[in-house]
Coordinates of C-alpha atoms in Angstrom, one line a residue:
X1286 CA 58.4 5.1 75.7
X1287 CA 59.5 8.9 75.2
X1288 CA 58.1 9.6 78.5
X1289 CA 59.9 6.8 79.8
X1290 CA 63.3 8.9 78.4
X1291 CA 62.3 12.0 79.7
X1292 CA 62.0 10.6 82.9
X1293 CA 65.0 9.2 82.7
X1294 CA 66.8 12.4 81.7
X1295 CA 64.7 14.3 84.4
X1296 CA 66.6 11.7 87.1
X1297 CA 69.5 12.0 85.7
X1298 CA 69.7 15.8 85.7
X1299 CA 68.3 15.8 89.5
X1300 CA 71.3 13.5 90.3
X1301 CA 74.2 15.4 88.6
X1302 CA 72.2 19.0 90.2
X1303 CA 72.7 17.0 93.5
X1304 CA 76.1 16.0 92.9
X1305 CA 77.3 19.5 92.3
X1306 CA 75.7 21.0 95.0
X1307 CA 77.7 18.4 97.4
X1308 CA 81.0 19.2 95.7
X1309 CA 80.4 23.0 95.8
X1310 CA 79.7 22.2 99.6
X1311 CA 82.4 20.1 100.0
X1312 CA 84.9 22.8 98.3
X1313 CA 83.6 25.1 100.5
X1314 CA 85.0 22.8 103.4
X1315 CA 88.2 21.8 101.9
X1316 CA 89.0 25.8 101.3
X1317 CA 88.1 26.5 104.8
X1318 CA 90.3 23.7 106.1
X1319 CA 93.2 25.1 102.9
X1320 CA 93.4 21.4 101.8
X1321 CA 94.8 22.7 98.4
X1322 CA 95.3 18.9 97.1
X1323 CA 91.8 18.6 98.0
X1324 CA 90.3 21.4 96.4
X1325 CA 92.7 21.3 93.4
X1326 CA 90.5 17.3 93.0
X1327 CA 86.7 19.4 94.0
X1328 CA 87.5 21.5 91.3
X1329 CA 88.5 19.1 88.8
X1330 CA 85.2 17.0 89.7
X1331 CA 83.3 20.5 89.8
X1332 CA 84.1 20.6 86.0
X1333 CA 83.1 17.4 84.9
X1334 CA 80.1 17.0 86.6
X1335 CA 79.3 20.6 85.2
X1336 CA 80.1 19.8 81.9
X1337 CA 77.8 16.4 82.2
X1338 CA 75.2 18.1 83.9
X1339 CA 74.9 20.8 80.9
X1340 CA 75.0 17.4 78.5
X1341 CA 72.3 16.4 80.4
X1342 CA 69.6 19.3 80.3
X1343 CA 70.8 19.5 76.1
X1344 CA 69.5 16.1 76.3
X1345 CA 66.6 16.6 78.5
X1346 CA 65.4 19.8 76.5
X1347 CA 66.1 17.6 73.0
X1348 CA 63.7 15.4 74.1
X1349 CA 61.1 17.7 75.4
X1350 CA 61.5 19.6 71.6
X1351 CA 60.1 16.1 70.3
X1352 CA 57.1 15.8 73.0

């Protein structure tokens, strides 16, 4: 069962390590192209999925602390 969670947390960490790598990609397009509206919505997605990605590994290592 807790290696079921860790798994869990390991995929969801992948996934939100993916996602910010596309929106750093995509910002680097939409700053190219000076689509400010754009990049002003990147940033703000940057952030969050940051901020849920750092959640994430907390999680992740909280688990791994239990093993």
């Amino acid at each position: 069962k807790r290696q079921e969670a860790v798994s869990r947390a390991e995929t969801h960490v992948h996934e939100l390590e993916t996602r910010l790598a596309q929106i750093e990609h995509d910002l680097e397009v939409a700053s190219a192209a000076q689509d400010v509206s754009r990049i002003r919505l990147l940033g703000e997605a940057h952030e969050a999925t940051r901020s849920a990605l750092e959640a994430a590994v907390d999680h992740w290592a909280a688990l791994m602390e239990t093993a």
